[in-house]
PDB file of C-alpha atoms in Angstrom:
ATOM      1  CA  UNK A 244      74.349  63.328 175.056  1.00  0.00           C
ATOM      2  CA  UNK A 245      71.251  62.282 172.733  1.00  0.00           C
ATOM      3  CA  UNK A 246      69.275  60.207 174.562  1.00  0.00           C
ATOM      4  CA  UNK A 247      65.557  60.588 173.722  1.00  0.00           C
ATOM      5  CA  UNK A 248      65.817  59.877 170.224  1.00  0.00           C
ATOM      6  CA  UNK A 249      67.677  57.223 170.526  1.00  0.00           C
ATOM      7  CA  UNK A 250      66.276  54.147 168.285  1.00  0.00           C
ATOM      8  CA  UNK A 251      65.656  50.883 169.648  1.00  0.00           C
ATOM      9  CA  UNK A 252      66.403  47.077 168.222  1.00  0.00           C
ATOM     10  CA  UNK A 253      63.073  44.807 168.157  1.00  0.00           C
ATOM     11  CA  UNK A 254      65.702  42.761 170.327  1.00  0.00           C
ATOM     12  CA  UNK A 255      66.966  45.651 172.203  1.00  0.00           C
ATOM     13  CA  UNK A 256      62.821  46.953 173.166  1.00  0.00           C
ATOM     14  CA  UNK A 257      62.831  42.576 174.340  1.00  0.00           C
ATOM     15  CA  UNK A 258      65.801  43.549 176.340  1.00  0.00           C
ATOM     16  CA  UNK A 259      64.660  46.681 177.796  1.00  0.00           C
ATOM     17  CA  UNK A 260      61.473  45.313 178.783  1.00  0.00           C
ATOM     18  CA  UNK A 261      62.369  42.257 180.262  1.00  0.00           C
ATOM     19  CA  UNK A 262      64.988  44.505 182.608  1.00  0.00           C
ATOM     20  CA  UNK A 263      61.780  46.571 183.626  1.00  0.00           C
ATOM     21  CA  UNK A 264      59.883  43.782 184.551  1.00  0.00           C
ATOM     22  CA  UNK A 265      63.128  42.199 186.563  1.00  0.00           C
ATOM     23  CA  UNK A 266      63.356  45.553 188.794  1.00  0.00           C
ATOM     24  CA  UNK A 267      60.086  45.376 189.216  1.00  0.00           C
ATOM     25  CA  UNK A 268      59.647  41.966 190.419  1.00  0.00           C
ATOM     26  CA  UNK A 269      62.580  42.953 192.906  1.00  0.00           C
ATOM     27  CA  UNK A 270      61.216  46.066 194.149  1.00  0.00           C
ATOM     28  CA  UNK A 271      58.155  44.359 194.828  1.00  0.00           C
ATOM     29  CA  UNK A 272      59.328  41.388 196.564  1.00  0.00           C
ATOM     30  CA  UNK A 273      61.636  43.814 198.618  1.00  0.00           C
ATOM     31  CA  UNK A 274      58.232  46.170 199.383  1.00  0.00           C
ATOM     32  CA  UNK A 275      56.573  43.197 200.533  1.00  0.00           C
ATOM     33  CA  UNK A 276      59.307  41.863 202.747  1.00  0.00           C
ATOM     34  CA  UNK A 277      59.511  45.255 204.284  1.00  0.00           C
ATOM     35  CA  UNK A 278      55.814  45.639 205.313  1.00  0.00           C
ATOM     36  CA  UNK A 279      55.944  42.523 206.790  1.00  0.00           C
ATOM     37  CA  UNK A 280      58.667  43.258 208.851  1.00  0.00           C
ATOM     38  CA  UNK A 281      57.384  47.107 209.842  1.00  0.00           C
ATOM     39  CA  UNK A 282      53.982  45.338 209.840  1.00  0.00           C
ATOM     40  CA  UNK A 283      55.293  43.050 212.538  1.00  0.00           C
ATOM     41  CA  UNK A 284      56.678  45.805 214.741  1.00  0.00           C
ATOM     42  CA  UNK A 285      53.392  48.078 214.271  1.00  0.00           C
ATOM     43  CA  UNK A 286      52.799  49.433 218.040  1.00  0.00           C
ATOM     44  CA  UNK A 287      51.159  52.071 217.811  1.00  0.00           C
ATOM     45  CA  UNK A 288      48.867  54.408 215.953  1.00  0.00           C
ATOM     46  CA  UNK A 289      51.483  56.567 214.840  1.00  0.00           C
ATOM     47  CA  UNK A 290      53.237  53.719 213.542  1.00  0.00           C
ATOM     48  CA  UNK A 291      50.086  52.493 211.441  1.00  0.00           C
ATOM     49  CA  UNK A 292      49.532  55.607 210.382  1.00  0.00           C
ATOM     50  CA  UNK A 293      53.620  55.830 209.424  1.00  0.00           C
ATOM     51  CA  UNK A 294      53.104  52.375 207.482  1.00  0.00           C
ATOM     52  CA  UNK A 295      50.173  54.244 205.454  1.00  0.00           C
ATOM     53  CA  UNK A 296      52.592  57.156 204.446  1.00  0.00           C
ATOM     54  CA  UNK A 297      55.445  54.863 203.839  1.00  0.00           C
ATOM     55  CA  UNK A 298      53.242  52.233 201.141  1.00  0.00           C
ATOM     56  CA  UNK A 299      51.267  55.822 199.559  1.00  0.00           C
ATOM     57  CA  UNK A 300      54.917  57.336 198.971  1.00  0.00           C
ATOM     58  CA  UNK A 301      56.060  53.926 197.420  1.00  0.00           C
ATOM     59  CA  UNK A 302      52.921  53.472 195.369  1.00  0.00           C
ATOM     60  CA  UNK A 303      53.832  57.070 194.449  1.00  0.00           C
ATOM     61  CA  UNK A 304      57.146  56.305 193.228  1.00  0.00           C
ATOM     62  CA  UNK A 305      56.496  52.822 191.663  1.00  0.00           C
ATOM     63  CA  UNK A 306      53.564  53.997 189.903  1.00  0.00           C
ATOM     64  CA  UNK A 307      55.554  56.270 188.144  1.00  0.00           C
ATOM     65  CA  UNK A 308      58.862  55.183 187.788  1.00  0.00           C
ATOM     66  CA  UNK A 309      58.285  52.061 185.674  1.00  0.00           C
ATOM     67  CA  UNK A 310      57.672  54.203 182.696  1.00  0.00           C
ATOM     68  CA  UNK A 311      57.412  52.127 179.453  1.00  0.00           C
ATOM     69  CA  UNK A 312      57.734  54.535 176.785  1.00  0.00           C
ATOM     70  CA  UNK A 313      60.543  54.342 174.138  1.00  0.00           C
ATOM     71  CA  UNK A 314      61.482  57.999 174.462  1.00  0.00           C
ATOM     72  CA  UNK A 315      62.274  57.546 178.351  1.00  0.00           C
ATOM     73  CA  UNK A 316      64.069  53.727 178.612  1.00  0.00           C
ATOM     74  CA  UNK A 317      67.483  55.108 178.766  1.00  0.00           C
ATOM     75  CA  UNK A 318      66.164  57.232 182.075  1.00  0.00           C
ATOM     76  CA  UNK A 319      63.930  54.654 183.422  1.00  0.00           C
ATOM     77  CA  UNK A 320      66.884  52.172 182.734  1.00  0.00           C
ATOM     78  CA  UNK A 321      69.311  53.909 184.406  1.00  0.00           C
ATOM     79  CA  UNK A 322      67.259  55.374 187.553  1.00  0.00           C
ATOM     80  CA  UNK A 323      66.607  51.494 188.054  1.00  0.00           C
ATOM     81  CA  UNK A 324      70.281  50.555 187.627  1.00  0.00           C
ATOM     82  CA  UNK A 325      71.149  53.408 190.240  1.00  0.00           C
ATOM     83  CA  UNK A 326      68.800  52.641 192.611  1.00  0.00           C
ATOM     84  CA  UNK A 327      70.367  49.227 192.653  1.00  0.00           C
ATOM     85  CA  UNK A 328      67.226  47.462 190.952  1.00  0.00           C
ATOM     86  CA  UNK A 329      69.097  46.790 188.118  1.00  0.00           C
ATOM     87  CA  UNK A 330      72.715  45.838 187.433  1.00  0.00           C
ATOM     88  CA  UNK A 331      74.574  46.493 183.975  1.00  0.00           C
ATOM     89  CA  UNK A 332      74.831  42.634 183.279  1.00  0.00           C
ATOM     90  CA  UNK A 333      70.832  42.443 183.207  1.00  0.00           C
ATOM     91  CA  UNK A 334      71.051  44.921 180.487  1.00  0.00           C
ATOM     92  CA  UNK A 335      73.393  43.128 178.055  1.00  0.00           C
ATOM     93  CA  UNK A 336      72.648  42.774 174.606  1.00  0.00           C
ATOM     94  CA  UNK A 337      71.778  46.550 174.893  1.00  0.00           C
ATOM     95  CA  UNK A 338      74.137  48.603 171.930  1.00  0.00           C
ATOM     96  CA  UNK A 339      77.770  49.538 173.760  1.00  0.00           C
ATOM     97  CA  UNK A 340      76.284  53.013 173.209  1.00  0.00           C
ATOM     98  CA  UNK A 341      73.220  52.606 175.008  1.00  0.00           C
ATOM     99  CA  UNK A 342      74.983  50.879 177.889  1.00  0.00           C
ATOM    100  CA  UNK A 343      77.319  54.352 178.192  1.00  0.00           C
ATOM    101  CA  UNK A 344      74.554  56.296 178.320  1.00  0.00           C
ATOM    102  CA  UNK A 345      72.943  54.650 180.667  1.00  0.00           C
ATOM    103  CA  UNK A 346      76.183  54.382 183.015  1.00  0.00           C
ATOM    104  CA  UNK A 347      76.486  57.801 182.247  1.00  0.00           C
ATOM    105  CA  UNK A 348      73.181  59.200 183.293  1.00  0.00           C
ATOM    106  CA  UNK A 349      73.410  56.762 186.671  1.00  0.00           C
ATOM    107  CA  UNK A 350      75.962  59.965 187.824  1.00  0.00           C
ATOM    108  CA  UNK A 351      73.181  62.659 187.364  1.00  0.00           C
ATOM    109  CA  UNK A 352      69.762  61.347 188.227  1.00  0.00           C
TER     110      UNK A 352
ATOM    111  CA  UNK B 991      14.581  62.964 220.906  1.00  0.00           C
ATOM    112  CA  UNK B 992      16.649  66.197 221.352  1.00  0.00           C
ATOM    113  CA  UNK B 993      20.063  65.709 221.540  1.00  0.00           C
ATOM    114  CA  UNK B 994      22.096  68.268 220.400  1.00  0.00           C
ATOM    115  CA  UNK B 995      21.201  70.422 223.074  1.00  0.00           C
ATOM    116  CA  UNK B 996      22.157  67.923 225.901  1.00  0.00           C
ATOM    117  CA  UNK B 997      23.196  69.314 228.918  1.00  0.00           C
ATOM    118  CA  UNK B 998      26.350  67.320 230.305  1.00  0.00           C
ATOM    119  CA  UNK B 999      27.619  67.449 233.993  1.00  0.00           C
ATOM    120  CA  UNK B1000      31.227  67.295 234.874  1.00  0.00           C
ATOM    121  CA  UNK B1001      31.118  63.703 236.019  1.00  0.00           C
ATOM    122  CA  UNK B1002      29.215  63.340 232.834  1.00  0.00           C
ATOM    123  CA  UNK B1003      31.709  64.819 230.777  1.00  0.00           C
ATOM    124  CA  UNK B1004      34.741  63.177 232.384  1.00  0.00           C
ATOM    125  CA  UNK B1005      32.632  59.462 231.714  1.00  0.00           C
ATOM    126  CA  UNK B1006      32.529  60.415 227.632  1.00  0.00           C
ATOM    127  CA  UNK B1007      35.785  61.357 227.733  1.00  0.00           C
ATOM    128  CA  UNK B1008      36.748  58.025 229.021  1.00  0.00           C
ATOM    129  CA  UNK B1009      35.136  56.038 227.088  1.00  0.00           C
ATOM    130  CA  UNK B1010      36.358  57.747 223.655  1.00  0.00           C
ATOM    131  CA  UNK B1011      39.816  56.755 225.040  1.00  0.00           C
ATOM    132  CA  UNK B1012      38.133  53.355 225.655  1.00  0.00           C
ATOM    133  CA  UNK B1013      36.715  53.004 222.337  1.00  0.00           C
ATOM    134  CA  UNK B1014      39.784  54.700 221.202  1.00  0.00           C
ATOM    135  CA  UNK B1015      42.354  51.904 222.271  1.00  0.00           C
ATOM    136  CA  UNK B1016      40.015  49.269 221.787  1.00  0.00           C
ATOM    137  CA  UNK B1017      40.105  50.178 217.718  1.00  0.00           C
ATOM    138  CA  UNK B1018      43.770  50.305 217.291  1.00  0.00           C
ATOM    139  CA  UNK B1019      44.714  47.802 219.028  1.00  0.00           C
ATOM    140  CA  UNK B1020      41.965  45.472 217.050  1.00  0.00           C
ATOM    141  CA  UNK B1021      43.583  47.633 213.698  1.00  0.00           C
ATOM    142  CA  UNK B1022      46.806  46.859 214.500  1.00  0.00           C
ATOM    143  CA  UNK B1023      46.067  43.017 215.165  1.00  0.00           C
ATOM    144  CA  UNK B1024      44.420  43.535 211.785  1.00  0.00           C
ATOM    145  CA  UNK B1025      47.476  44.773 209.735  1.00  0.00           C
ATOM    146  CA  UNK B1026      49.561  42.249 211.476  1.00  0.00           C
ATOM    147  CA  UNK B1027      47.612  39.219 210.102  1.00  0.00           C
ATOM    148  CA  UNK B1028      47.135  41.206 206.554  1.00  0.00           C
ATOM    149  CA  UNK B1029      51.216  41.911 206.525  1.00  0.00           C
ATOM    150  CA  UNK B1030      52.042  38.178 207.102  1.00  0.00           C
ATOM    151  CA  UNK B1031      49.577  37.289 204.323  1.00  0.00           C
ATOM    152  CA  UNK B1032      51.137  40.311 201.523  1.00  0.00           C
ATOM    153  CA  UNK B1033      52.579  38.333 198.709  1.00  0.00           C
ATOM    154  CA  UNK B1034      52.269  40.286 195.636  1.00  0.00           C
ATOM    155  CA  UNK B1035      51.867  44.211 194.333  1.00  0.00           C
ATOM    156  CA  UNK B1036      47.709  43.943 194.740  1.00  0.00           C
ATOM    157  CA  UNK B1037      47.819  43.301 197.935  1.00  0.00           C
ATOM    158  CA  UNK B1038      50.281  45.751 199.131  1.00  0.00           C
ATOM    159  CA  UNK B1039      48.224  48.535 197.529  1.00  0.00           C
ATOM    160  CA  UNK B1040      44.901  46.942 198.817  1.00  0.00           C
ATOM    161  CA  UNK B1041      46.818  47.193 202.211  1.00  0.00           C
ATOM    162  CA  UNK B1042      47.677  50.508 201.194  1.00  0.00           C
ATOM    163  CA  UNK B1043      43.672  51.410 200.803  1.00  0.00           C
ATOM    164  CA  UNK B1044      42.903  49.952 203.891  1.00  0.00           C
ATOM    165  CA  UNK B1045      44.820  51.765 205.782  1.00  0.00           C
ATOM    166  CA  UNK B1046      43.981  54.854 204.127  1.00  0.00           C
ATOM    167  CA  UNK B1047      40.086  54.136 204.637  1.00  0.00           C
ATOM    168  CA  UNK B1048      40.389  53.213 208.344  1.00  0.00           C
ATOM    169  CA  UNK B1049      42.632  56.532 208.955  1.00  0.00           C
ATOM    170  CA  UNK B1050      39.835  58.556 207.126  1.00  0.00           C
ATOM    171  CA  UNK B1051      36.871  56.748 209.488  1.00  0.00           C
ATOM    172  CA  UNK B1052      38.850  57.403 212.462  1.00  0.00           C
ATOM    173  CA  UNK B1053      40.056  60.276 212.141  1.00  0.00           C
ATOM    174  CA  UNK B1054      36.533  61.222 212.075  1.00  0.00           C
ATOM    175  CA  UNK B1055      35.294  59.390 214.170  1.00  0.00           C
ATOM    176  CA  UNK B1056      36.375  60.754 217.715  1.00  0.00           C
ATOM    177  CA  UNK B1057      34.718  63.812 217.700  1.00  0.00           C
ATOM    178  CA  UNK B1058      34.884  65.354 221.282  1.00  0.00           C
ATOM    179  CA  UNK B1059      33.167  68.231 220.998  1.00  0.00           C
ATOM    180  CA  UNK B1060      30.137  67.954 223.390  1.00  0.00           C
ATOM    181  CA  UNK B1061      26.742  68.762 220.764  1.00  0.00           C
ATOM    182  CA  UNK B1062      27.910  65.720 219.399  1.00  0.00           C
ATOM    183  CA  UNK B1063      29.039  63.203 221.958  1.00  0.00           C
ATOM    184  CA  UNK B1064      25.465  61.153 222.055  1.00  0.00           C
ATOM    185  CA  UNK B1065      25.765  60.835 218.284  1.00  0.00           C
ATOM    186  CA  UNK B1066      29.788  59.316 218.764  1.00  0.00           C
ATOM    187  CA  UNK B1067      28.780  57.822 222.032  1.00  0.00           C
ATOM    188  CA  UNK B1068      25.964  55.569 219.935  1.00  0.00           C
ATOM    189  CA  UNK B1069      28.287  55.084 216.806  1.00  0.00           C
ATOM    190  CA  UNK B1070      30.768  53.445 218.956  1.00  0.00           C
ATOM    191  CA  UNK B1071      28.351  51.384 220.700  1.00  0.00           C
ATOM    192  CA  UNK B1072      27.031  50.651 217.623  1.00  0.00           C
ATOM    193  CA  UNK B1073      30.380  49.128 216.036  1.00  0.00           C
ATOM    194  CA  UNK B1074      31.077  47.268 219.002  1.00  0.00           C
ATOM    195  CA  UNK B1075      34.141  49.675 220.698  1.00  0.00           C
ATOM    196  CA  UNK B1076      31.581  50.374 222.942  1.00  0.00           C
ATOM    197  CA  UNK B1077      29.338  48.614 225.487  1.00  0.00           C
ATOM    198  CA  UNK B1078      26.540  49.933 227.840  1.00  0.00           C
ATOM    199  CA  UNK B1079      28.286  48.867 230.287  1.00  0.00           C
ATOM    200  CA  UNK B1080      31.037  51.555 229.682  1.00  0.00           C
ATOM    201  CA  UNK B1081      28.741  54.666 229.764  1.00  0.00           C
ATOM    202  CA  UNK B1082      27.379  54.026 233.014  1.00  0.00           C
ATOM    203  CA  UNK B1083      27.136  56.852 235.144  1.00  0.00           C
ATOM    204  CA  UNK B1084      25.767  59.144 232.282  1.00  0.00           C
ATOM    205  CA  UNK B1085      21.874  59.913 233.052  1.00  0.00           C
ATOM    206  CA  UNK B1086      19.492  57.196 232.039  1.00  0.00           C
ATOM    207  CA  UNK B1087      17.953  59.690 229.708  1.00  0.00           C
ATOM    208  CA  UNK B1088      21.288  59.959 228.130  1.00  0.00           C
ATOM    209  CA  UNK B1089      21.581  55.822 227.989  1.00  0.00           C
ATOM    210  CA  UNK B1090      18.688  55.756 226.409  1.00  0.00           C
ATOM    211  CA  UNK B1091      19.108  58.286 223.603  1.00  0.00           C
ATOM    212  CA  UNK B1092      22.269  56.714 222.853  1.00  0.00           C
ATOM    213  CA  UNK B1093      20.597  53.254 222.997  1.00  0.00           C
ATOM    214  CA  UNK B1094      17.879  54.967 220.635  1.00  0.00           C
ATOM    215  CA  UNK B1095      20.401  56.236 218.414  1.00  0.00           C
ATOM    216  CA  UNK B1096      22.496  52.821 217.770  1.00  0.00           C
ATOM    217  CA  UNK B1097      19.323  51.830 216.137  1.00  0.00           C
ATOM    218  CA  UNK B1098      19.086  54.587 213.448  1.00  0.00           C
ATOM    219  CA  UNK B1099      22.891  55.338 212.466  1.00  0.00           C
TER     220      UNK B1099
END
């Protein structure tokens, strides 16, 4: 499967961007509803210290997971898609090929 | 002043150690009340990650902080004081010459 040569639509880049930015708004809004309910139940200072480890491995993985770059959309697409940020139906308008691959690599990431 | 050199008796020793503990519990539980407030106030990706620092910067100080080894308990004795964890009032029992090195000290650190 060719996917990081695959050529992008001015309307399909729209598309693909405006998905990224859709996941990302959720993720966030699901990060911040999640510290405030850990921050609510913060006890001790193992559990602080736990809510520091938890937001530094989430800035880890949000930092580099909303990569923008042509060459990796199909992977960033479909990592989001898997990890239920995304749903097919946000990437419509996408080519019927691109929407395979992207189902497709949902099953190996 | 010397202070490094400060001989401590067991009563002495068994007052410090208290009063780290003091200082100690004191800070987290102020932290905690602190992350508590921030939490409830999160509402977008900035201020997670500035929560994020936070955390991380507080960890670093007291993680630091606490030092029990004995050469340096006027110098963590007086730091503690001087951020408010500790009062006079907390260290009594320790030799008056010892009060008022750490009194001394809470000026200069």
């Amino acid at each position: 499967m060719q996917v990081s040569e695959t050529q992008w639509s001015t309307q399909e880049k729209e598309i693909a961007k405006a998905a990224l930015k859709t996941a990302h708004n959720r993720e966030i809004q699901s990060l911040i509803n999640v510290i405030r309910e850990r921050a609510s139940g913060v006890a001790t200072i193992d559990d602080v210290w736990h809510l520091n480890d938890f937001l530094s491995a989430r800035r880890f993985d949000i930092d580099g997971k909303y990569d923008d770059r042509e060459s990796e959309s199909l992977f960033v697409l479909a990592k989001l898609t898997k990890d239920g940020w995304l749903a097919i139906e946000d990437l419509l308008g996408l080519e019927p090929t691109k929407l395979s691959k992207i189902t497709a690599l949902t099953r190996v990431l």
